[in-house]
Coordinates of C-alpha atoms in Angstrom, one line a residue:
X4 CA 255.7 -54.6 30.4
X5 CA 257.0 -52.3 27.4
X6 CA 254.6 -49.6 27.4
X7 CA 256.0 -47.8 25.1
X8 CA 256.2 -50.7 22.6
X9 CA 252.5 -50.6 23.0
X10 CA 252.4 -46.1 22.5
X11 CA 254.4 -47.1 19.1
X12 CA 251.5 -49.0 17.6
X13 CA 248.9 -46.0 18.7
X14 CA 247.2 -43.6 15.8
X15 CA 250.2 -41.4 15.0
X16 CA 253.0 -42.5 17.5
X17 CA 254.6 -44.0 14.3
X18 CA 255.6 -41.0 13.0
X19 CA 257.0 -39.6 16.2
X20 CA 260.7 -40.2 16.5
X21 CA 261.2 -39.0 12.7
X22 CA 259.3 -36.0 12.8
X23 CA 261.3 -34.9 16.3
X24 CA 264.4 -35.7 14.4
X25 CA 263.3 -34.1 11.2
X26 CA 262.7 -30.8 12.8
X27 CA 266.1 -30.6 14.8
X28 CA 268.0 -31.0 11.4
X29 CA 266.1 -28.3 9.8
X30 CA 269.1 -25.4 9.1
X31 CA 268.6 -21.8 10.4
X32 CA 268.5 -20.7 6.9
X33 CA 265.4 -22.3 6.0
X34 CA 263.7 -21.6 9.3
X35 CA 264.7 -18.2 8.2
X36 CA 263.2 -18.5 4.5
X37 CA 260.2 -19.8 5.8
X38 CA 259.3 -16.5 7.8
X39 CA 257.1 -14.2 6.6
X40 CA 258.9 -10.7 5.1
X41 CA 259.2 -8.3 7.9
X42 CA 258.4 -10.8 10.6
X43 CA 261.4 -10.4 13.8
X44 CA 263.6 -13.1 14.0
X45 CA 263.4 -12.8 18.0
X46 CA 259.8 -14.0 17.7
X47 CA 260.7 -17.3 16.3
X48 CA 260.9 -19.1 19.5
X49 CA 257.3 -18.5 20.4
X50 CA 255.6 -19.2 17.2
X51 CA 253.6 -22.8 17.5
X52 CA 254.7 -25.4 15.1
X53 CA 252.6 -25.5 12.0
X54 CA 251.3 -29.5 13.8
X55 CA 250.5 -27.4 16.9
X56 CA 247.1 -27.4 17.9
X57 CA 245.2 -24.7 19.9
X58 CA 244.1 -24.5 23.4
X59 CA 240.8 -23.6 25.0
X60 CA 242.7 -20.1 25.7
X61 CA 243.7 -20.2 21.6
X62 CA 246.8 -20.5 22.5
X63 CA 249.2 -23.0 20.8
X64 CA 248.9 -26.8 22.4
X65 CA 251.2 -30.0 22.1
X66 CA 251.2 -31.6 18.3
X67 CA 249.5 -34.8 18.1
X68 CA 253.2 -36.4 17.9
X69 CA 254.5 -34.7 21.2
X70 CA 251.8 -37.0 23.0
X71 CA 253.0 -40.5 24.3
X72 CA 250.4 -43.2 24.1
X73 CA 249.5 -42.3 28.1
X74 CA 248.8 -38.8 27.6
X75 CA 246.6 -39.6 24.7
X76 CA 244.7 -42.4 26.6
X77 CA 244.6 -40.3 30.1
X78 CA 243.0 -37.6 28.0
X79 CA 240.0 -39.8 26.4
X80 CA 236.8 -38.7 28.4
X81 CA 235.7 -42.7 28.0
X82 CA 236.9 -45.3 30.4
X83 CA 240.1 -47.6 28.7
X84 CA 242.1 -50.2 30.2
X85 CA 245.2 -51.9 28.9
X86 CA 245.1 -55.5 29.6
X87 CA 248.3 -57.7 29.2
X88 CA 248.9 -61.7 28.6
X89 CA 247.1 -64.6 28.6
X90 CA 245.2 -64.0 31.9
X91 CA 244.4 -60.5 31.3
X92 CA 246.8 -58.8 33.8
X93 CA 246.0 -54.9 34.5
X94 CA 248.9 -52.8 32.8
X95 CA 246.9 -49.7 32.6
X96 CA 243.3 -48.0 33.3
X97 CA 243.2 -44.1 32.6
X98 CA 241.4 -41.5 34.8
X99 CA 238.1 -41.8 33.2
X100 CA 237.8 -45.6 34.1
X101 CA 238.5 -44.9 37.8
X102 CA 236.2 -42.4 37.8
X103 CA 233.5 -44.8 36.6
X104 CA 234.9 -47.9 38.4
X105 CA 237.3 -47.4 40.8
X106 CA 240.9 -47.6 41.0
X107 CA 242.6 -50.8 39.5
X108 CA 245.8 -52.2 41.1
X109 CA 248.4 -53.0 38.3
X110 CA 249.8 -56.7 37.3
X111 CA 246.7 -58.8 38.6
X112 CA 244.2 -60.6 36.6
X113 CA 241.1 -58.6 35.5
X114 CA 238.9 -61.4 36.4
X115 CA 240.2 -60.9 39.8
X116 CA 240.7 -56.8 39.8
X117 CA 238.0 -55.7 37.2
X118 CA 234.4 -57.3 38.4
X119 CA 232.9 -54.7 36.3
X120 CA 233.7 -56.4 33.2
X121 CA 232.4 -59.5 33.8
X122 CA 229.1 -58.1 35.1
X123 CA 229.5 -56.5 31.5
X124 CA 230.0 -59.8 29.8
X125 CA 233.3 -58.8 28.4
X126 CA 235.4 -61.5 30.4
X127 CA 234.3 -64.3 28.2
X128 CA 235.1 -62.2 25.1
X129 CA 239.0 -61.8 25.9
X130 CA 240.5 -64.7 25.4
X131 CA 238.3 -64.9 22.2
X132 CA 239.8 -61.6 20.9
X133 CA 243.1 -62.8 21.9
X134 CA 242.8 -66.0 19.8
X135 CA 241.1 -64.4 17.0
X136 CA 242.9 -60.9 16.4
X137 CA 239.3 -59.9 15.9
X138 CA 237.6 -56.6 17.6
X139 CA 234.7 -58.0 19.3
X140 CA 231.9 -55.8 21.0
X141 CA 229.3 -56.1 24.0
X142 CA 226.2 -53.3 23.4
X143 CA 224.4 -51.6 25.6
X144 CA 225.1 -53.6 28.9
X145 CA 224.2 -52.0 32.7
X146 CA 226.2 -52.4 35.8
X147 CA 225.5 -52.6 39.8
X148 CA 226.1 -48.9 39.8
X149 CA 223.1 -47.9 37.3
X150 CA 225.0 -46.8 34.2
X151 CA 225.0 -48.9 30.5
X152 CA 228.0 -48.9 28.8
X153 CA 229.0 -50.3 25.3
X154 CA 232.5 -52.1 25.2
X155 CA 234.7 -53.1 22.6
X156 CA 238.0 -55.2 22.7
X157 CA 240.8 -54.6 20.7
X158 CA 243.8 -57.0 20.1
X159 CA 247.1 -55.4 20.3
X160 CA 249.2 -56.7 17.5
X161 CA 252.4 -58.2 19.1
X162 CA 251.9 -57.5 22.3
X163 CA 249.6 -60.4 23.4
X164 CA 247.4 -57.9 24.8
X165 CA 243.8 -56.2 24.9
X166 CA 243.0 -52.3 24.8
X167 CA 239.1 -52.1 26.6
X168 CA 237.3 -49.0 25.6
X169 CA 233.7 -48.0 27.2
X170 CA 231.3 -45.7 26.0
X171 CA 228.9 -44.7 28.3
X172 CA 225.6 -45.0 27.0
X173 CA 223.1 -44.8 29.9
X174 CA 221.3 -42.2 28.5
X175 CA 220.4 -43.8 25.5
X176 CA 219.7 -47.0 27.3
X177 CA 217.3 -44.9 29.2
X178 CA 215.5 -43.3 26.5
X179 CA 215.3 -46.8 24.7
X180 CA 213.6 -48.1 27.9
X181 CA 211.3 -45.3 28.4
X182 CA 210.5 -45.7 24.6
X183 CA 209.7 -49.5 25.5
X184 CA 207.7 -48.9 28.5
X185 CA 205.5 -46.2 26.5
X186 CA 204.8 -49.0 23.9
X187 CA 204.3 -51.9 26.3
X188 CA 201.9 -49.3 28.3
X189 CA 200.2 -48.7 24.7
X190 CA 200.1 -52.2 24.0
X191 CA 198.7 -53.1 27.0
X192 CA 196.1 -50.2 26.6
X193 CA 195.0 -51.8 23.2
X194 CA 195.1 -55.2 24.3
X195 CA 192.6 -54.5 27.1
X196 CA 190.3 -52.3 25.1
X197 CA 190.7 -55.3 22.5
X198 CA 189.0 -57.7 25.0
X199 CA 186.8 -55.7 27.0
X200 CA 185.0 -55.1 23.3
X201 CA 184.5 -58.6 22.9
X202 CA 182.3 -60.8 24.4
X203 CA 182.8 -61.7 27.9
X204 CA 180.9 -64.6 28.0
X205 CA 179.5 -66.1 24.3
X206 CA 175.6 -66.7 24.3
X207 CA 174.8 -70.5 23.7
X208 CA 172.2 -71.3 21.8
X209 CA 169.6 -74.0 22.2
X210 CA 170.9 -76.3 18.9
X211 CA 174.5 -75.3 18.8
X212 CA 177.5 -75.4 20.7
X213 CA 179.7 -72.6 20.4
X214 CA 183.6 -71.8 21.8
X215 CA 185.9 -68.9 20.5
X216 CA 189.4 -68.3 21.1
X217 CA 191.0 -64.7 20.4
X218 CA 195.0 -64.7 21.2
X219 CA 196.9 -60.9 20.3
X220 CA 200.3 -60.5 18.5
X221 CA 203.3 -61.3 20.1
X222 CA 205.0 -58.4 22.2
X223 CA 206.8 -57.2 19.3
X224 CA 203.0 -57.2 17.1
X225 CA 201.0 -54.1 17.3
X226 CA 197.7 -55.4 18.3
X227 CA 194.6 -55.5 15.3
X228 CA 191.1 -55.1 15.4
X229 CA 189.7 -58.8 15.3
X230 CA 186.6 -60.0 16.7
X231 CA 183.4 -62.5 16.8
X232 CA 180.4 -62.4 18.2
X233 CA 177.3 -64.6 18.9
X234 CA 173.7 -63.0 18.4
X235 CA 170.3 -64.9 19.5
X236 CA 168.1 -63.6 17.0
X237 CA 164.7 -65.7 18.3
X238 CA 162.6 -68.6 17.3
X239 CA 165.9 -71.1 17.2
X240 CA 167.9 -68.7 14.6
X241 CA 171.7 -67.3 15.5
X242 CA 173.9 -64.9 14.0
X243 CA 177.3 -65.8 13.9
X244 CA 179.7 -63.1 13.0
X245 CA 183.5 -62.4 12.7
X246 CA 185.6 -59.6 11.4
X247 CA 189.3 -57.9 11.3
X248 CA 190.0 -54.3 11.1
X249 CA 193.1 -53.9 8.9
X250 CA 194.6 -51.3 11.2
X251 CA 196.8 -51.3 14.7
X252 CA 196.7 -50.4 18.0
X253 CA 194.1 -48.7 19.8
X254 CA 192.4 -46.9 16.8
X255 CA 191.8 -50.5 15.6
X256 CA 190.4 -51.2 18.6
X257 CA 187.9 -48.3 19.0
X258 CA 187.1 -48.8 15.2
X259 CA 186.1 -53.1 15.9
X260 CA 184.0 -52.2 18.9
X261 CA 181.8 -49.4 17.0
X262 CA 181.4 -52.3 14.2
X263 CA 180.3 -54.7 16.7
X264 CA 177.7 -52.4 18.0
X265 CA 176.3 -51.8 15.0
X266 CA 176.1 -55.6 14.0
X267 CA 174.2 -56.1 17.5
X268 CA 171.9 -53.7 16.6
X269 CA 171.5 -54.4 12.4
X270 CA 171.2 -58.0 14.0
X271 CA 168.3 -57.1 16.1
X272 CA 166.3 -55.7 13.0
X273 CA 166.4 -59.4 11.7
X274 CA 167.6 -58.6 8.3
X275 CA 169.3 -60.9 5.8
X276 CA 172.7 -61.4 5.9
X277 CA 173.5 -59.4 2.8
X278 CA 171.7 -56.4 4.2
X279 CA 173.5 -56.3 7.2
X280 CA 176.5 -55.9 5.3
X281 CA 175.3 -53.2 3.4
X282 CA 174.8 -51.1 6.2
X283 CA 178.0 -52.2 7.7
X284 CA 179.6 -51.0 4.5
X285 CA 177.9 -47.5 4.7
X286 CA 179.0 -47.4 8.6
X287 CA 182.4 -48.3 8.0
X288 CA 182.7 -45.6 5.6
X289 CA 181.4 -42.9 8.0
X290 CA 183.9 -44.2 10.7
X291 CA 187.1 -44.0 9.1
X292 CA 187.2 -44.3 5.3
X293 CA 191.0 -45.0 5.6
X294 CA 190.9 -48.3 7.9
X295 CA 189.6 -50.8 6.0
X296 CA 187.5 -54.1 7.6
X297 CA 186.6 -57.0 6.3
X298 CA 183.5 -59.5 8.2
X299 CA 181.5 -62.6 7.6
X300 CA 177.8 -62.3 8.8
X301 CA 175.9 -65.8 8.7
X302 CA 172.7 -66.9 10.1
X303 CA 171.7 -70.4 11.0
X304 CA 167.8 -71.7 10.9
X305 CA 167.7 -75.0 12.5
X306 CA 164.8 -75.8 11.1
X307 CA 166.7 -75.3 7.4
X308 CA 169.9 -77.1 8.4
X309 CA 172.2 -74.5 7.2
X310 CA 174.1 -71.4 7.4
X311 CA 173.1 -68.3 5.5
X312 CA 175.9 -65.9 5.1
X313 CA 177.1 -62.5 3.0
X314 CA 181.0 -61.8 3.4
X315 CA 183.0 -58.7 2.9
X316 CA 186.3 -59.3 2.0
X317 CA 186.2 -62.0 4.4
X318 CA 188.0 -66.0 4.4
X319 CA 185.6 -68.4 3.9
X320 CA 183.6 -70.5 6.0
X321 CA 184.7 -73.9 6.5
X322 CA 182.3 -76.7 7.5
X323 CA 183.5 -80.3 8.4
X324 CA 180.8 -83.3 8.1
X325 CA 180.4 -85.7 10.5
X326 CA 182.5 -88.3 8.7
X327 CA 185.4 -85.5 8.4
X328 CA 184.7 -84.2 5.2
X329 CA 185.8 -80.4 5.1
X330 CA 183.3 -77.9 2.3
X331 CA 184.7 -74.6 1.9
X332 CA 182.1 -71.6 1.6
X333 CA 181.7 -70.8 -2.0
X334 CA 181.0 -66.8 -3.3
X335 CA 179.5 -64.4 -2.9
X336 CA 182.2 -62.5 -1.3
X337 CA 182.2 -58.9 -2.4
X338 CA 184.8 -56.0 -1.1
X339 CA 186.1 -55.2 2.4
X340 CA 183.6 -53.2 4.1
X341 CA 184.0 -49.1 3.8
X342 CA 185.0 -49.4 0.1
X343 CA 181.2 -48.2 -1.0
X344 CA 180.1 -49.1 -4.3
X345 CA 179.0 -52.9 -4.2
X346 CA 175.5 -54.7 -3.8
X347 CA 176.5 -57.4 -1.7
X348 CA 174.3 -61.0 -1.6
X349 CA 173.9 -63.8 0.8
X350 CA 175.0 -67.3 -0.1
X351 CA 174.4 -70.8 1.6
X352 CA 176.2 -73.6 3.4
X353 CA 174.8 -76.8 4.7
X354 CA 175.6 -77.3 8.3
X355 CA 173.4 -80.6 9.1
X356 CA 173.6 -82.1 12.7
X357 CA 177.1 -83.7 13.5
X358 CA 179.0 -80.7 11.8
X359 CA 181.3 -78.3 12.7
X360 CA 181.9 -74.5 11.3
X361 CA 184.6 -72.6 11.4
X362 CA 185.1 -68.7 11.0
X363 CA 188.3 -67.3 11.7
X364 CA 190.6 -64.0 10.8
X365 CA 193.6 -64.0 8.7
X366 CA 196.3 -64.4 11.3
X367 CA 195.7 -68.0 12.0
X368 CA 196.1 -68.8 8.3
X369 CA 198.4 -66.1 6.7
X370 CA 202.1 -66.5 6.6
X371 CA 204.9 -64.6 4.9
X372 CA 206.3 -67.3 3.4
X373 CA 203.2 -69.0 1.9
X374 CA 200.2 -67.9 -0.1
X375 CA 196.9 -67.5 1.8
X376 CA 195.0 -70.2 0.0
X377 CA 197.6 -72.6 1.1
X378 CA 197.3 -71.7 4.4
X379 CA 193.4 -72.1 4.2
X380 CA 194.2 -75.7 2.7
X381 CA 196.5 -76.4 5.7
X382 CA 193.3 -75.1 8.1
X383 CA 190.8 -77.7 6.0
X384 CA 193.3 -80.7 6.8
X385 CA 193.6 -79.5 10.4
X386 CA 189.4 -79.3 10.6
X387 CA 189.3 -82.8 9.2
X388 CA 191.0 -84.5 11.9
X389 CA 189.9 -82.4 14.8
X390 CA 187.3 -83.7 17.2
X391 CA 185.9 -83.1 20.1
X392 CA 183.9 -80.1 21.8
X393 CA 184.2 -76.9 20.5
X394 CA 186.9 -75.5 23.1
X395 CA 188.9 -78.6 22.2
X396 CA 188.3 -78.0 18.2
X397 CA 189.7 -74.4 18.7
X398 CA 192.5 -75.0 20.8
X399 CA 193.9 -78.3 18.3
X400 CA 193.5 -75.7 15.0
X401 CA 195.8 -73.1 17.2
X402 CA 198.3 -75.9 17.8
X403 CA 198.2 -77.5 14.0
X404 CA 198.7 -74.0 12.5
X405 CA 201.8 -73.3 14.7
X406 CA 200.0 -70.0 16.2
X407 CA 202.3 -69.3 19.7
X408 CA 202.4 -66.5 22.1
X409 CA 204.9 -64.8 20.0
X410 CA 202.8 -65.1 17.0
X411 CA 203.0 -62.1 15.0
X412 CA 199.8 -61.2 14.2
X413 CA 196.3 -61.2 16.1
X414 CA 194.0 -64.8 15.7
X415 CA 190.3 -64.9 16.3
X416 CA 188.6 -68.3 16.0
X417 CA 185.0 -69.1 16.3
X418 CA 184.0 -72.9 16.4
X419 CA 180.1 -73.7 15.9
X420 CA 179.1 -77.2 16.4
X421 CA 175.7 -78.9 15.2
X422 CA 175.3 -81.7 17.4
X423 CA 173.4 -84.9 16.2
X424 CA 171.0 -85.7 19.2
X425 CA 170.1 -89.2 20.0
X426 CA 168.5 -91.1 22.2
X427 CA 166.6 -88.9 25.1
X428 CA 168.3 -86.2 24.3
X429 CA 166.9 -86.3 21.0
X430 CA 163.6 -86.4 22.5
X431 CA 163.9 -83.0 23.7
X432 CA 163.9 -81.5 20.5
X433 CA 160.7 -81.3 18.3
X434 CA 159.0 -79.8 15.2
X435 CA 155.6 -79.9 13.9
X436 CA 153.7 -78.0 11.5
X437 CA 150.7 -77.5 10.0
X438 CA 149.6 -75.2 6.6
X439 CA 146.7 -73.1 7.4
X440 CA 144.2 -73.9 4.7
X441 CA 140.9 -72.3 3.7
X442 CA 139.7 -68.8 5.8
X443 CA 138.5 -68.3 9.0
X444 CA 138.0 -71.9 9.8
X445 CA 141.9 -72.2 9.5
X446 CA 141.8 -71.0 13.4
X447 CA 139.8 -73.6 15.5
X448 CA 142.2 -76.1 13.6
X449 CA 145.3 -74.4 14.6
X450 CA 143.8 -74.2 18.1
X451 CA 142.7 -78.5 17.9
X452 CA 146.4 -78.6 16.3
X453 CA 148.2 -76.7 18.8
X454 CA 146.4 -78.7 21.9
X455 CA 147.1 -81.9 20.6
X456 CA 151.0 -81.5 19.8
X457 CA 151.4 -79.3 23.2
X458 CA 149.5 -82.7 25.0
X459 CA 151.9 -85.0 23.5
X460 CA 155.0 -83.1 24.2
X461 CA 153.6 -83.6 27.9
X462 CA 153.6 -79.6 28.7
X463 CA 152.1 -78.4 32.5
X464 CA 148.3 -77.8 31.8
X465 CA 149.4 -73.2 32.6
X466 CA 152.1 -73.3 29.5
X467 CA 149.9 -75.6 27.2
X468 CA 147.1 -73.1 27.5
X469 CA 149.4 -70.3 26.9
X470 CA 150.7 -71.7 24.1
X471 CA 147.2 -72.7 22.7
X472 CA 146.5 -68.9 23.0
X473 CA 149.4 -67.4 21.6
X474 CA 148.6 -69.8 19.1
X475 CA 145.0 -68.1 18.4
X476 CA 146.5 -64.9 18.8
X477 CA 149.1 -65.2 15.8
X478 CA 147.0 -67.2 13.2
X479 CA 144.3 -64.9 13.8
X480 CA 146.6 -61.7 12.9
X481 CA 148.4 -63.4 9.9
X482 CA 144.3 -64.5 8.7
X483 CA 143.3 -60.7 9.1
X484 CA 146.3 -58.6 7.8
X485 CA 148.5 -61.2 5.8
X486 CA 147.8 -63.4 2.8
X487 CA 148.6 -67.1 1.3
X488 CA 150.6 -69.1 2.0
X489 CA 150.1 -69.3 5.8
X490 CA 152.0 -72.1 7.9
X491 CA 151.9 -72.5 11.5
X492 CA 155.2 -74.4 13.0
X493 CA 155.6 -75.5 16.7
X494 CA 159.1 -76.3 17.7
X495 CA 160.6 -77.7 21.2
X496 CA 164.0 -77.4 22.4
X497 CA 165.2 -78.4 25.9
X498 CA 165.0 -74.9 27.2
X499 CA 161.5 -73.2 25.5
X500 CA 158.6 -73.7 23.5
X501 CA 158.3 -71.8 19.9
X502 CA 155.5 -70.6 17.8
X503 CA 155.8 -69.4 14.9
X504 CA 153.4 -68.1 11.8
X505 CA 154.4 -67.7 8.3
X506 CA 152.4 -65.5 5.8
X507 CA 152.9 -64.2 2.3
X508 CA 152.7 -60.8 3.3
X509 CA 156.0 -58.6 4.0
X510 CA 154.2 -55.5 6.3
X511 CA 155.5 -56.6 9.6
X512 CA 153.5 -56.0 13.2
X513 CA 154.0 -53.6 15.6
X514 CA 152.6 -53.2 19.0
X515 CA 150.5 -50.9 20.0
X516 CA 148.2 -49.3 22.4
X517 CA 144.6 -50.3 21.4
X518 CA 141.6 -47.6 22.3
X519 CA 139.0 -48.9 24.5
X520 CA 136.5 -48.7 21.5
X521 CA 139.1 -50.6 19.1
X522 CA 137.4 -53.7 18.2
X523 CA 141.3 -54.7 16.9
X524 CA 144.8 -54.3 17.7
X525 CA 145.0 -56.4 20.9
X526 CA 146.6 -60.0 19.5
X527 CA 150.3 -58.5 19.5
X528 CA 149.9 -56.7 23.3
X529 CA 148.3 -59.8 24.4
X530 CA 151.3 -61.9 23.1
X531 CA 153.8 -59.6 24.2
X532 CA 152.7 -60.0 27.8
X533 CA 152.1 -63.5 28.1
X534 CA 155.2 -64.7 25.7
X535 CA 159.2 -64.8 27.3
X536 CA 160.0 -62.8 23.9
X537 CA 158.9 -62.1 20.5
X538 CA 159.1 -60.7 17.5
X539 CA 158.8 -60.7 13.3
X540 CA 160.8 -60.7 9.8
X541 CA 160.6 -61.0 6.4
X542 CA 161.3 -64.0 4.7
X543 CA 163.4 -64.6 1.8
X544 CA 161.3 -64.5 -1.6
X545 CA 158.9 -62.4 0.3
X546 CA 156.2 -62.5 3.5
X547 CA 156.9 -62.5 7.0
X548 CA 157.3 -64.8 9.9
X549 CA 156.1 -63.8 13.6
X550 CA 157.1 -65.5 16.4
X551 CA 157.1 -66.5 20.3
X552 CA 159.3 -67.8 22.8
X553 CA 158.0 -69.2 26.4
X554 CA 160.7 -70.6 28.5
X555 CA 160.6 -73.9 29.9
X556 CA 160.7 -74.6 33.8
X557 CA 163.8 -76.0 34.5

């Protein structure tokens, strides 16, 4: 191979021969004229050429034009190889290449003599470079020796050859890997925290069937603060909540955990949905005013067949009727939590037997390429044809909306079904009610009514007697401290007996220790001691409801 012809094409070598001829033909008089005045002529031999370079000791070095291509390549600190011919035979490797990969015999095809090029994915590029005449690069490839290189293959014009230049990027690759490992650990920590703060097992109310799905974003997406919860409130009522903290990572997950804990605490107060959202709004601003969160809080009462809800900047609830018609919850919707200065209100949407409600976060419906309303419409179309158990509906909605493991945002979905009960199953669910009219004579009527109803429901004698005693105490409490209108309600499910008395007074009873001489104050204590649970709440429009539950023998 003609190495001289190759070297003539390297930078600077095209001018070498001409530069030497020019220097040899300069007349001595011209050289003398170029010397500064007073400089002895005998010093000319030691003076460096104007184009020379300084050495490490400050002494003049050889000019670039005085170096051959072999000397230039040999002095490079990066591995360099010259390959020649269609089978890419080894023409030359510099000292840095031999130091990195070992000596390579000349004249042998690269596929045989240079296995490192195969490990660096360079061999397939050599034919492409020769054929196209265009340089190609592979970035940050690791060798079996442990180093990482970025390799550029450049065609040598007219010589049917390729120059292979390898830049050692081991330090950069290791730093990038450490960064990726750190980010991966940070993400795993956030996902673990997020999942640990979500319900490990959903509560399953008597009258509803519920399933939920949480899917974090793909590996390139930071974990958000999506969350959900199901809270049984007593007397057959259930609170449903879903929210989204707009931040990312551990901080968003931590804020989410605080909000979820607060929701459970506020729910135990059995407040209307808009009051719960109002309290959360204040709390979110105190936790971190810079992190905005959305939330919707809804309460289902089986006696009313609807969801009462309040929303803080969250996406609307969707409800699918038994015939496939999908309804979208209308306003009221206030601003996100933490913004303050807004008076939230509650709205309602029907949830009759046979219907399915879906609560979700924006990761399910939001896409960069389309308006979010189009995403909600797509979800409504998917819900209209989604049948099966709540978990099956969850999975179908996730697939229909194109959510995969590499999705770029967190997704939380809560599916709530109010099953239509028929046949023997329906016999386990009954309601009975009595308006408490008149004065103190309402108490014996209530006891007689409860005795007859509980007997018709075929409860054991012991449970029937406890139910009649609880009815008597609740009615007596309402007659003494409440105001009309008063109403007694009895409800049985497949798991419990519920007794509830409502009246027009909004002062909630509390349990207290009665003194021995007191003639009153023992009713609530008696109920608390004989019932599985009890509670009270204010009702919409004024008034209160006091209730207790008895677990049925399974």
